[in-house]
Short mmCIF file of C-alpha atoms in Angstrom, two decimals:
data_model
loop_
_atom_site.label_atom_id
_atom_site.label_comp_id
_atom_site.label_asym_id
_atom_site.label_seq_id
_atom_site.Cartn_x
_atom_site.Cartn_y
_atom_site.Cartn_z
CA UNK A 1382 41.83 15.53 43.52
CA UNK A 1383 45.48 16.19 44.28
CA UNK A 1384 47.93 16.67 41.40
CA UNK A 1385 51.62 15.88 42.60
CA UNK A 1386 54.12 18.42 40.97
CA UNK A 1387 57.59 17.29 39.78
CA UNK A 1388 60.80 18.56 40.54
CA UNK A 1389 62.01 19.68 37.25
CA UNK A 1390 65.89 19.47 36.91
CA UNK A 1391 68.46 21.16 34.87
CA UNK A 1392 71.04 18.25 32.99
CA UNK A 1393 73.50 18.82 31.22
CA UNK A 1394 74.15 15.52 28.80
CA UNK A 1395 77.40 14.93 26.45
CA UNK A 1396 76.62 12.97 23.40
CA UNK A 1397 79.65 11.75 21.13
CA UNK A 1398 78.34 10.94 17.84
CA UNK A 1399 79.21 10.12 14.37
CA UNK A 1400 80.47 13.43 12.87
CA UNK A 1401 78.04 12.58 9.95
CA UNK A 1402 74.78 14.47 7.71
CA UNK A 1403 71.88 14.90 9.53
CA UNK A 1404 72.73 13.44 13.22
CA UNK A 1405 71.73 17.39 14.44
CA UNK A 1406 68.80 17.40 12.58
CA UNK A 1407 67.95 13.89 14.24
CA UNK A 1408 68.92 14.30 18.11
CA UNK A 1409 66.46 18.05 17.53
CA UNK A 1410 63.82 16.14 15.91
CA UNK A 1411 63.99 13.47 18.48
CA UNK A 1412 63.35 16.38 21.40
CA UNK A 1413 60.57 18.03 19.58
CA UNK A 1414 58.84 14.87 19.12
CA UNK A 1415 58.43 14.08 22.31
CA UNK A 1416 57.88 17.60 23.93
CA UNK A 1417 61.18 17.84 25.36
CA UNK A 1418 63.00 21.04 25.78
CA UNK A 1419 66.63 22.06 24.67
CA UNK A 1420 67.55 25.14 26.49
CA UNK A 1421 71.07 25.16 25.14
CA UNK A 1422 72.95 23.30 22.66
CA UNK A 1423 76.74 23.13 21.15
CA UNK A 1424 78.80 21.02 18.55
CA UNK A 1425 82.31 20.83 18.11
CA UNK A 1426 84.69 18.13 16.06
CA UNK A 1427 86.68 16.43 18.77
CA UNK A 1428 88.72 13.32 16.68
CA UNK A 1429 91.54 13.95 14.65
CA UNK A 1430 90.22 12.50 11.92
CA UNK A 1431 87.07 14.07 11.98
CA UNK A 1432 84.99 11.31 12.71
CA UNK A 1433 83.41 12.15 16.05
CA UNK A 1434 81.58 15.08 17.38
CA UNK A 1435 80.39 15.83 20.85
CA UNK A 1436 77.05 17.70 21.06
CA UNK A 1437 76.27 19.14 24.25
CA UNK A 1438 72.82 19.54 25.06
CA UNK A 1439 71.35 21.66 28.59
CA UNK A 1440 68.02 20.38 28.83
CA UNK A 1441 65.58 20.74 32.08
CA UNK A 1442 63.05 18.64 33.06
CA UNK A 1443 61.68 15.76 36.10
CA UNK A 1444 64.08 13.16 36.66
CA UNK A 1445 61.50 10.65 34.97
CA UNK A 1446 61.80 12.81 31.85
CA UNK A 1447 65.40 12.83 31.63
CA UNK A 1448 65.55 9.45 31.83
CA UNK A 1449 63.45 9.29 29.11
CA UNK A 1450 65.90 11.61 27.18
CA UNK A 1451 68.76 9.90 27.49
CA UNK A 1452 67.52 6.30 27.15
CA UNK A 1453 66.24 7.78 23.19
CA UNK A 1454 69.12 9.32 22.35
CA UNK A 1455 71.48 5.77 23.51
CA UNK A 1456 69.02 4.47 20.39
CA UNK A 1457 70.67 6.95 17.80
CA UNK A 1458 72.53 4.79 15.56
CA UNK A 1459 75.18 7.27 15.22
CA UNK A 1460 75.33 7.60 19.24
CA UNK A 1461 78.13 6.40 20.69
CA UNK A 1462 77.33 7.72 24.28
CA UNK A 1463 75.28 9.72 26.54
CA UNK A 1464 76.40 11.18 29.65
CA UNK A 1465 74.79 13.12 32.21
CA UNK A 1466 77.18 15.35 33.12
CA UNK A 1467 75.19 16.58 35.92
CA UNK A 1468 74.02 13.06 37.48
CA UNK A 1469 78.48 11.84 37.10
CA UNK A 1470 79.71 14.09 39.55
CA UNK A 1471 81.80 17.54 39.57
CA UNK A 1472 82.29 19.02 35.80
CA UNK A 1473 83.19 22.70 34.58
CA UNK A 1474 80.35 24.30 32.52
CA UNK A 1475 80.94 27.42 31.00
CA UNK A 1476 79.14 30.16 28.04
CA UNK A 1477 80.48 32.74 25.95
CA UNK A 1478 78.37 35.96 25.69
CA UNK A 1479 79.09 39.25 23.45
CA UNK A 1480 76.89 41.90 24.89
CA UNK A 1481 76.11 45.07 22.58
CA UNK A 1482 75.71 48.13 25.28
CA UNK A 1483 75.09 51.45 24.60
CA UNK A 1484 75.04 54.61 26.36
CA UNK A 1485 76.79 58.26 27.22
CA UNK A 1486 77.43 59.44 30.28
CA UNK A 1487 76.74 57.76 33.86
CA UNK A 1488 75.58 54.63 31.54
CA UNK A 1489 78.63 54.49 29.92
CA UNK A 1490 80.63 54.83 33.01
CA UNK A 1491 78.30 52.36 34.88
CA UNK A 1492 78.33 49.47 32.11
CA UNK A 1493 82.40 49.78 32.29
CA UNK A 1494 82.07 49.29 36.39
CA UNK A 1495 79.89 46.28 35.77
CA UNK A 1496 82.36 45.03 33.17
CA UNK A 1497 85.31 45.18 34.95
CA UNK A 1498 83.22 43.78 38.42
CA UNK A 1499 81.80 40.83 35.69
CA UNK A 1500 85.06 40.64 34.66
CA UNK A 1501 83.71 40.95 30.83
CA UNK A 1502 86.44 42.54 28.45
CA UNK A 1503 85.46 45.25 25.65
CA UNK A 1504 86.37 43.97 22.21
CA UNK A 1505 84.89 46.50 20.42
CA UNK A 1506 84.26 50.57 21.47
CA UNK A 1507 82.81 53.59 19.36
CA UNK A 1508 81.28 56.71 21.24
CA UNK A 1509 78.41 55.81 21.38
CA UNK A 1510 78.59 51.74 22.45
CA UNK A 1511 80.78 48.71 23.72
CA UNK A 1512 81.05 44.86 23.00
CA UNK A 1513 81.89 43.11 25.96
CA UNK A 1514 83.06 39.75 25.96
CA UNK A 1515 82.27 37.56 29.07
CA UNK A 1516 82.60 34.18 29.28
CA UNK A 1517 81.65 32.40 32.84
CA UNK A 1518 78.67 30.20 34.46
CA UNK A 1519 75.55 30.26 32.35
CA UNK A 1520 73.87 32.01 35.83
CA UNK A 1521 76.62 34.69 35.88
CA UNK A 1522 75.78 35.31 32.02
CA UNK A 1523 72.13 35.71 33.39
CA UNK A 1524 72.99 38.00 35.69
CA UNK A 1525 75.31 40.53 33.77
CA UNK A 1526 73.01 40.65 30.64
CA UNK A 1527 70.26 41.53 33.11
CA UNK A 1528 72.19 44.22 34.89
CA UNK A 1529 73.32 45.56 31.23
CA UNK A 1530 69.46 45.70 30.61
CA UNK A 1531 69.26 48.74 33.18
CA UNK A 1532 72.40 50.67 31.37
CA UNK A 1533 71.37 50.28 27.53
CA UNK A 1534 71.34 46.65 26.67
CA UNK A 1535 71.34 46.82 22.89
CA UNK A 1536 71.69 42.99 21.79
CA UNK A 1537 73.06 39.85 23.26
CA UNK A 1538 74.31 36.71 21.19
CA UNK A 1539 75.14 33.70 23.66
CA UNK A 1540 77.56 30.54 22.55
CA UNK A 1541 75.36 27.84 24.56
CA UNK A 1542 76.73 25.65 27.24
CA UNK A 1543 80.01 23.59 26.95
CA UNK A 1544 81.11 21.21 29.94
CA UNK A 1545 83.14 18.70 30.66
CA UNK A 1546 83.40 16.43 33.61
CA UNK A 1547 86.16 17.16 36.28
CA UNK A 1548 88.91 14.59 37.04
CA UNK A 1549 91.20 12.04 34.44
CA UNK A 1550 88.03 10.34 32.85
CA UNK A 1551 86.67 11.18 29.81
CA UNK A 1552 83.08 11.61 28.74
#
């Protein structure tokens, strides 16, 4: 018996929805129904009047499965639109990270190297720690939180994914 493995994918969808009670708690329910993973999601108030949100959601999985994902959320009633970021074309994806470091010493002077080399600014210094503030690719993220890890990685709080699709159209 031969099993056939998947390719799983990394998508990146933009849902515009009603800016109403509940839709959230309805597009979360509506992944952990049916198994599916959210690896990052964000929600911002994008109309003027307040009416429309756009949720991003980074979600991984085979193409078959993302399908799937986007087909179910199209049947929101509050859904306006789906789009796969990812499967459109070129788009700009980017993640806000504070990362709580702490250290004397070589640490210290090694976590400000990495900083400056990450491009991450301090927002907040005593003696003893730093904040930094990086903002970037969710893999560059990955990567300085990891090397912060070997210098006295304290705590990490991450924003989730925003993106947006390059070029004059909108989502």
């Amino acid at each position: 018996m031969h099993i056939k493995e998947e390719q799983v994918e990394r998508h990146v969808l933009a849902v515009l929805v009603d800016n109403e009670a509940g839709i959230l708690a309805r597009i979360a329910g509506m992944f952990t129904a049916r198994g599916y993973n959210i690896e990052s999601l964000t929600v911002a108030d994008i109309s003027a009047d307040h009416a429309i949100s756009r949720i991003t959601i980074a979600t991984n999985g085979p193409p078959h499965v993302i399908e799937q994902i986007i087909a179910q959320l199209d049947r929101l009633v509050p859904v306006h639109s789906v789009r796969d970021l990812t499967e459109a074309g070129p788009h700009v994806q980017r993640e806000l990270a504070l990362v709580k470091v702490a250290g004397k010493g070589e640490n210290r002077i090694e976590a400000m190297r990495l900083a400056d080399v990450y491009r991450a600014r301090v927002v907040d210094a005593t003696t003893e720690s730093f904040v930094f503030e990086i903002t970037g690719a969710p893999d560059k993220i990955q990567t300085f939180v990891g090397l912060m890890r070997e210098v006295g990685l304290v705590e990490v709080g991450r924003t989730g994914v925003v993106a947006i699709g390059r070029g004059p159209e909108s989502a």
